[in-house]
Coordinates of C-alpha atoms in Angstrom, one line a residue:
M1226 CA 17.8 -15.4 -10.8
D1227 CA 19.6 -12.3 -12.2
S1228 CA 22.5 -11.8 -9.8
S1229 CA 22.6 -8.1 -10.6
L1230 CA 19.2 -7.4 -9.0
P1231 CA 19.6 -5.5 -5.7
F1232 CA 18.4 -8.4 -3.4
A1233 CA 19.6 -11.4 -5.4
H1234 CA 21.7 -12.4 -2.5
L1235 CA 18.9 -12.3 0.1
R1236 CA 16.9 -15.2 1.6
V1237 CA 13.6 -14.3 3.1
L1238 CA 11.3 -16.5 5.2
E1239 CA 7.7 -15.2 5.3
L1240 CA 5.8 -16.4 8.3
A1241 CA 3.4 -13.4 7.9
S1242 CA -0.1 -13.8 6.4
V1243 CA -3.0 -11.6 5.0
L1244 CA -1.7 -8.4 3.4
A1245 CA 0.9 -6.3 5.1
G1246 CA 3.6 -8.9 5.6
P1247 CA 3.1 -10.6 2.3
Q1248 CA 3.3 -7.3 0.5
V1249 CA 6.8 -6.9 2.0
G1250 CA 7.6 -10.4 0.9
Q1251 CA 6.6 -9.7 -2.7
F1252 CA 8.6 -6.4 -2.6
F1253 CA 11.8 -8.4 -1.9
A1254 CA 10.9 -11.1 -4.5
E1255 CA 10.4 -8.4 -7.2
L1256 CA 13.9 -7.1 -6.5
G1257 CA 15.6 -10.5 -6.7
A1258 CA 15.3 -12.1 -3.2
E1259 CA 14.4 -15.8 -2.8
V1260 CA 11.2 -15.7 -0.7
L1261 CA 9.9 -18.8 0.9
K1262 CA 6.3 -18.5 2.3
I1263 CA 5.7 -20.7 5.4
E1264 CA 2.0 -21.5 5.8
S1265 CA 0.1 -23.4 8.5
P1266 CA -1.7 -26.5 7.4
A1267 CA -4.9 -24.3 7.0
G1268 CA -3.0 -22.0 4.6
D1269 CA -3.0 -18.2 4.5
V1270 CA -6.6 -17.1 5.2
T1271 CA -6.7 -14.8 2.2
R1272 CA -6.7 -17.9 0.0
T1273 CA -10.4 -18.1 0.9
W1274 CA -11.3 -14.4 0.6
K1275 CA -13.0 -14.4 -2.8
T1276 CA -15.4 -11.9 -4.4
S1277 CA -18.7 -13.1 -5.8
A1278 CA -17.2 -12.6 -9.3
E1279 CA -14.6 -15.2 -8.5
T1280 CA -16.9 -17.8 -6.9
S1281 CA -19.5 -17.5 -9.7
A1282 CA -16.9 -17.8 -12.5
A1283 CA -16.3 -21.1 -14.3
P1284 CA -13.4 -23.1 -12.7
A1285 CA -10.1 -21.8 -13.9
A1286 CA -6.9 -23.7 -14.7
A1287 CA -5.3 -22.2 -11.5
D1288 CA -5.7 -24.0 -8.2
A1289 CA -8.9 -22.8 -6.4
S1290 CA -6.7 -21.8 -3.4
V1291 CA -5.3 -18.8 -5.3
S1292 CA -7.9 -16.0 -4.7
A1293 CA -7.5 -12.6 -6.3
Y1294 CA -6.7 -11.2 -2.8
F1295 CA -4.0 -13.8 -2.2
A1296 CA -2.6 -13.1 -5.7
A1297 CA -2.3 -9.4 -4.8
S1298 CA 0.7 -10.0 -2.5
N1299 CA 2.3 -13.4 -3.3
W1300 CA 4.0 -13.4 -6.7
G1301 CA 7.5 -14.6 -7.0
K1302 CA 7.5 -16.8 -3.9
T1303 CA 7.6 -20.5 -3.2
S1304 CA 5.6 -22.0 -0.4
L1305 CA 6.0 -24.7 2.3
V1306 CA 3.4 -26.0 4.7
L1307 CA 4.7 -26.4 8.3
D1308 CA 2.8 -27.1 11.4
L1309 CA 4.6 -25.0 13.9
T1310 CA 2.6 -26.4 16.8
T1311 CA 4.7 -29.6 16.5
A1312 CA 8.3 -30.1 17.4
A1313 CA 9.0 -31.4 13.9
G1314 CA 7.7 -28.3 12.3
Q1315 CA 9.6 -26.1 14.6
A1316 CA 12.8 -28.0 13.9
Q1317 CA 12.3 -27.5 10.2
L1318 CA 11.7 -23.8 10.7
H1319 CA 14.9 -23.5 12.7
L1320 CA 16.9 -25.2 10.0
L1321 CA 15.6 -22.8 7.4
A1322 CA 16.1 -19.7 9.6
A1323 CA 19.8 -20.6 10.3
S1324 CA 20.6 -19.6 6.7
A1325 CA 18.0 -16.9 6.1
D1326 CA 18.6 -13.2 6.0
I1327 CA 15.1 -11.9 6.9
V1328 CA 12.1 -13.4 8.7
L1329 CA 8.7 -11.7 8.3
A1330 CA 6.2 -12.4 11.0
S1331 CA 2.7 -11.1 12.0
Y1332 CA 2.0 -13.0 15.2
K1333 CA 0.1 -11.5 18.1
P1334 CA 2.5 -10.7 20.9
G1335 CA 3.3 -14.0 22.7
D1336 CA 2.3 -16.3 19.9
A1337 CA 5.7 -16.4 18.2
E1338 CA 7.2 -17.5 21.5
K1339 CA 4.8 -20.3 21.9
L1340 CA 5.7 -21.6 18.4
R1341 CA 9.4 -21.0 19.0
A1342 CA 9.4 -18.7 16.0
D1343 CA 10.4 -15.5 17.8
Y1344 CA 13.4 -13.4 17.3
P1345 CA 15.5 -14.5 20.3
T1346 CA 15.0 -18.2 19.4
L1347 CA 15.7 -17.9 15.7
S1348 CA 18.6 -15.4 16.0
A1349 CA 20.4 -17.6 18.6
E1350 CA 22.0 -19.6 15.9
N1351 CA 21.9 -16.9 13.3
P1352 CA 23.1 -13.5 14.8
R1353 CA 22.9 -11.9 11.4
L1354 CA 19.1 -12.5 11.1
I1355 CA 16.8 -9.6 10.6
Y1356 CA 13.4 -10.2 12.0
G1357 CA 10.4 -8.0 11.0
H1358 CA 7.5 -8.3 13.3
L1359 CA 4.1 -6.8 12.5
T1360 CA 1.5 -6.4 15.3
G1361 CA -1.8 -4.5 15.6
Y1362 CA -1.1 -2.3 18.6
G1363 CA 2.6 -2.9 19.5
P1364 CA 4.6 -5.7 21.1
E1365 CA 3.0 -5.3 24.6
N1366 CA -0.7 -5.4 23.4
T1367 CA -2.1 -8.8 22.6
R1368 CA -5.1 -7.4 20.8
A1369 CA -5.4 -8.6 17.2
G1370 CA -5.1 -5.8 14.6
Y1371 CA -7.5 -5.6 11.6
D1372 CA -7.4 -2.9 9.0
A1373 CA -11.0 -1.8 9.2
V1374 CA -10.8 -1.5 12.9
L1375 CA -7.6 0.6 12.7
Q1376 CA -9.2 2.8 10.0
A1377 CA -11.9 3.6 12.5
E1378 CA -9.7 4.0 15.6
A1379 CA -7.0 6.1 14.0
G1380 CA -9.4 8.7 12.6
F1381 CA -9.4 7.7 8.9
M1382 CA -13.0 6.7 8.7
H1383 CA -14.1 9.9 10.4
L1384 CA -12.1 12.0 7.9
N1385 CA -13.3 9.9 4.9
A1386 CA -17.0 10.7 5.5
A1387 CA -18.8 12.7 2.7
G1388 CA -19.0 15.7 5.0
P1389 CA -20.0 16.8 8.5
G1390 CA -23.0 14.8 9.7
H1391 CA -22.4 12.0 7.2
P1392 CA -21.5 8.5 8.3
P1393 CA -17.9 7.5 8.6
Q1394 CA -16.6 5.6 5.6
K1395 CA -13.9 2.9 5.3
M1396 CA -11.5 3.2 2.4
P1397 CA -11.9 0.5 -0.2
V1398 CA -8.4 -0.9 0.1
A1399 CA -6.7 -2.0 3.3
M1400 CA -4.8 1.2 3.6
I1401 CA -3.5 0.7 7.1
D1402 CA -2.1 -2.6 6.2
L1403 CA -0.3 -1.1 3.2
L1404 CA 1.0 1.8 5.3
A1405 CA 2.4 -0.7 7.8
A1406 CA 4.0 -2.6 5.0
H1407 CA 5.8 0.5 3.9
Q1408 CA 7.0 1.2 7.4
L1409 CA 8.3 -2.4 7.7
K1410 CA 10.1 -2.1 4.4
E1411 CA 11.8 1.0 5.7
G1412 CA 12.7 -0.6 9.0
L1413 CA 14.1 -3.7 7.3
L1414 CA 16.2 -1.7 4.8
T1415 CA 17.6 0.3 7.7
A1416 CA 18.5 -3.0 9.5
L1417 CA 20.2 -4.3 6.3
F1418 CA 22.2 -1.1 6.1
H1419 CA 23.1 -1.4 9.8
R1420 CA 24.1 -5.1 9.3
E1421 CA 26.5 -4.1 6.5
R1422 CA 28.3 -1.9 9.0
T1423 CA 28.2 -4.1 12.1
G1424 CA 27.6 -7.6 10.9
R1425 CA 24.7 -7.9 13.4
G1426 CA 21.0 -8.5 12.7
A1427 CA 18.1 -6.8 14.4
L1428 CA 14.5 -7.0 15.5
V1429 CA 12.3 -4.5 13.7
Q1430 CA 8.8 -4.0 15.2
V1431 CA 6.0 -2.2 13.4
S1432 CA 2.4 -1.8 14.5
L1433 CA -0.7 -1.0 12.5
L1434 CA -1.6 1.7 15.0
D1435 CA 1.7 3.5 14.8
S1436 CA 1.8 3.3 11.0
A1437 CA -1.7 4.7 10.8
L1438 CA -1.0 7.6 13.2
A1439 CA 2.3 8.4 11.4
S1440 CA 0.3 8.7 8.2
L1441 CA -2.3 11.2 9.4
A1442 CA 0.3 13.9 8.4
N1443 CA -1.3 17.3 7.9
Q1444 CA -4.6 16.2 9.5
A1445 CA -2.8 15.3 12.8
A1446 CA -0.7 18.4 12.6
T1447 CA -3.9 20.5 12.3
R1448 CA -5.2 19.0 15.5
L1449 CA -1.8 19.4 17.3
V1450 CA -1.2 23.0 16.1
T1451 CA -4.7 24.4 16.4
G1452 CA -6.3 22.3 19.0
H1453 CA -9.3 21.8 16.7
D1454 CA -10.3 18.5 15.3
P1455 CA -10.2 18.3 11.4
Q1456 CA -13.7 17.7 10.0
P1457 CA -14.6 15.6 7.0
L1458 CA -14.9 17.4 3.7
G1459 CA -15.8 14.6 1.4
S1460 CA -13.0 14.5 -1.2
G1461 CA -12.2 18.2 -0.6
H1462 CA -9.0 19.5 1.0
P1463 CA -9.1 21.3 4.3
S1464 CA -6.4 23.9 3.4
I1465 CA -6.4 24.1 -0.5
V1466 CA -9.3 25.1 -2.7
P1467 CA -10.2 23.8 -5.3
Y1468 CA -8.5 20.5 -4.6
G1469 CA -10.1 17.0 -4.7
T1470 CA -13.7 17.9 -5.2
V1471 CA -15.4 15.9 -8.0
Y1472 CA -17.1 17.9 -10.8
R1473 CA -19.3 16.5 -13.5
A1474 CA -18.8 18.1 -16.9
A1475 CA -21.2 18.1 -19.9
G1476 CA -21.4 14.6 -21.3
G1477 CA -21.0 13.0 -17.9
R1478 CA -17.2 13.1 -17.6
Q1479 CA -16.3 13.4 -13.9
L1480 CA -13.0 15.2 -13.1
V1481 CA -10.9 16.4 -10.2
L1482 CA -8.9 19.6 -9.8
A1483 CA -5.7 19.9 -7.7
V1484 CA -5.1 23.6 -7.8
G1485 CA -2.2 24.3 -5.4
S1486 CA -1.2 27.8 -6.3
D1487 CA -2.7 31.2 -7.2
G1488 CA -1.1 31.0 -10.7
Q1489 CA -2.7 27.7 -11.4
F1490 CA -6.1 29.1 -10.3
R1491 CA -5.7 32.0 -12.8
H1492 CA -5.0 29.5 -15.6
L1493 CA -8.1 27.4 -14.5
C1494 CA -10.2 30.5 -14.7
A1495 CA -8.9 31.3 -18.1
A1496 CA -9.5 27.8 -19.3
L1497 CA -13.1 28.1 -18.1
D1498 CA -13.5 31.6 -19.8
R1499 CA -14.0 33.1 -16.4
A1500 CA -10.9 35.2 -15.9
E1501 CA -12.8 37.7 -13.7
W1502 CA -13.0 35.1 -10.9
A1503 CA -9.2 35.2 -10.4
A1504 CA -9.5 39.0 -9.9
N1505 CA -12.3 38.7 -7.4
A1506 CA -11.0 39.4 -3.9
R1507 CA -12.9 36.4 -2.6
F1508 CA -10.8 34.1 -4.8
Q1509 CA -7.5 35.9 -5.5
T1510 CA -5.5 33.9 -2.9
N1511 CA -5.7 30.4 -1.6
A1512 CA -6.5 31.7 1.9
A1513 CA -9.5 33.6 0.4
R1514 CA -10.6 30.6 -1.6
V1515 CA -10.6 28.5 1.6
A1516 CA -12.7 31.1 3.4
H1517 CA -15.2 31.3 0.5
R1518 CA -15.1 27.6 -0.3
A1519 CA -18.8 27.1 -0.7
E1520 CA -19.2 30.1 -3.1
L1521 CA -16.4 29.0 -5.3
E1522 CA -17.4 25.4 -5.4
A1523 CA -20.9 26.4 -6.5
L1524 CA -19.5 28.5 -9.3
L1525 CA -17.1 25.8 -10.5
T1526 CA -19.8 23.1 -10.3
Q1527 CA -22.2 25.2 -12.5
R1528 CA -19.5 26.3 -15.1
I1529 CA -17.8 22.9 -15.5
A1530 CA -21.2 21.3 -16.1
E1531 CA -21.5 23.5 -19.2
V1532 CA -18.2 22.5 -20.9
N1533 CA -16.9 19.3 -22.5
G1534 CA -14.9 17.4 -19.8
D1535 CA -12.3 15.9 -22.1
D1536 CA -11.7 19.2 -23.9
L1537 CA -11.3 20.9 -20.5
L1538 CA -8.9 18.3 -19.3
A1539 CA -6.8 18.7 -22.4
E1540 CA -6.8 22.5 -22.0
L1541 CA -5.8 22.3 -18.3
E1542 CA -3.0 19.9 -19.2
R1543 CA -1.8 22.4 -21.8
R1544 CA -1.8 25.1 -19.2
A1545 CA -0.1 22.9 -16.6
V1546 CA -3.1 22.9 -14.2
P1547 CA -3.2 19.7 -12.3
A1548 CA -6.5 17.8 -13.1
G1549 CA -7.6 14.4 -14.0
A1550 CA -10.5 12.2 -15.0
V1551 CA -12.2 10.0 -12.4
R1552 CA -11.6 6.4 -13.6
S1553 CA -12.7 3.0 -12.6
V1554 CA -10.0 0.4 -11.5
G1555 CA -10.3 -1.2 -14.9
E1556 CA -9.8 2.1 -16.7
A1557 CA -6.9 3.0 -14.5
L1558 CA -5.1 -0.3 -15.3
A1559 CA -5.8 0.0 -19.0
Q1560 CA -3.9 3.2 -19.4
P1561 CA -0.7 3.0 -21.4
S1562 CA 1.3 4.5 -18.5
A1563 CA 0.0 1.7 -16.2
Q1564 CA 1.3 -1.2 -18.3
A1565 CA 4.8 -1.3 -16.7
M1566 CA 3.1 -2.1 -13.3
L1567 CA 1.4 -5.2 -14.6
L1568 CA 2.7 -8.7 -14.4
P1569 CA 2.0 -11.2 -17.2
G1570 CA -0.2 -14.1 -16.3
A1571 CA 1.4 -17.3 -15.2
G1572 CA 0.3 -20.6 -13.7
G1573 CA -3.3 -20.1 -14.5
V1574 CA -3.4 -16.7 -12.8
R1575 CA -4.4 -14.2 -15.5
A1576 CA -2.3 -11.3 -14.4
G1577 CA -0.7 -9.6 -11.4
L1578 CA 0.3 -6.2 -10.1
R1579 CA 3.8 -5.1 -9.0
T1580 CA 4.4 -3.8 -5.5
V1581 CA 7.6 -2.0 -6.5
A1582 CA 6.9 1.3 -8.2
F1583 CA 10.4 2.7 -8.3
R1584 CA 13.1 2.1 -11.0
S1585 CA 16.8 2.7 -11.4
P1586 CA 19.1 2.6 -14.4
Q1587 CA 21.7 1.0 -12.1
W1588 CA 20.0 -2.4 -12.0
P1589 CA 18.0 -4.3 -14.6
E1590 CA 14.3 -4.4 -14.2
R1591 CA 12.9 -7.8 -13.5
A1592 CA 10.6 -7.9 -16.5
E1593 CA 8.8 -11.0 -15.3
L1594 CA 8.3 -12.8 -12.0
N1595 CA 8.8 -16.4 -13.1
T1596 CA 6.6 -17.9 -10.4
P1597 CA 2.9 -17.1 -9.9
P1598 CA 1.4 -17.1 -6.4
P1599 CA 2.0 -20.5 -4.9
L1600 CA -0.7 -23.1 -4.8
N1601 CA -2.0 -24.3 -1.5
S1602 CA 0.1 -27.5 -1.9
A1603 CA 3.8 -27.0 -1.1
S1604 CA 5.9 -25.7 -3.9
Y1605 CA 9.2 -26.1 -1.9
S1606 CA 10.8 -29.3 -0.7
L1607 CA 12.9 -29.5 2.4
E1608 CA 15.1 -31.9 0.5
K1609 CA 16.7 -29.0 -1.2
P1610 CA 18.5 -26.1 0.6
L1611 CA 16.8 -22.7 0.7
P1612 CA 17.8 -21.2 -2.7

């Protein structure tokens, strides 16, 4: 391991499973930490979450226990199977935790205590230990948290509907899990900073519900400020027009505009050869465009359908008007600008995706994670100390 990477000195035990906790584990692994994933004898449940494309494909060189879902969050780790319902498994965990810096857990409240894997127990012999605990609804609520349920309960599915009267719609990635992962990273980094000053570890608790509510941002502020519930607008924006609506240009190209200022709107109108729209009192300001949303959207839909989409996008880029093509996942990953986010295949897994999207010239970029997602069989031996 490159000792100049930011977390090259850190040892992380990952007791968490599914997505949020493992995302945090891979984050630390990508930045140099040694991350040991502790799994029950049944293994992380996401090992079994396979798409029909995976199950119908010919057997690959990789172990069948590494699903695409599991591979999304487990690069750069080693694994160890421990049965924490047994005294022997608990003793082995305590031995490992005594020299760890961070423990990641995602137990329902009360379960960690039953397994003797809770913060008071593990920190008793390691006061510098930082313990990150993810729950669904907070440390006092034993209800299990699942992303789809939280998307519904926190307002996201309501807002993600195609429009008023349309059915609520779940987002296609586990967005609440990912938001909670980011909250936990922030909490752990804060705890690491605090430990540098005090020498003491900390318990960091993050719930999916709190993470979801914190991320409602302007939608929650609208409800709190106005007293009115935000309504679904499809991909449109409640307070900016045109912003987010999908248009279809001649030739079938679908594109999105993100016009955030009156100056950008004037440039859009010029690019569409409709400069008079920018002078129209109904559209001169963003407030006016919001008030006359339906009229403007109808005009834009008709006009954009008459022009070549790629030519329009090029002209908008030249004029510094925010716009982009609607791409599939494959198209997005194939872009030249996306290549730095991809991990080369290893261990029979074709490729991976980084969780760390920031860079700094002050430390070297870890060009390659030298271990693929761990197979279901243990890749770590208790005969050797935690690296």
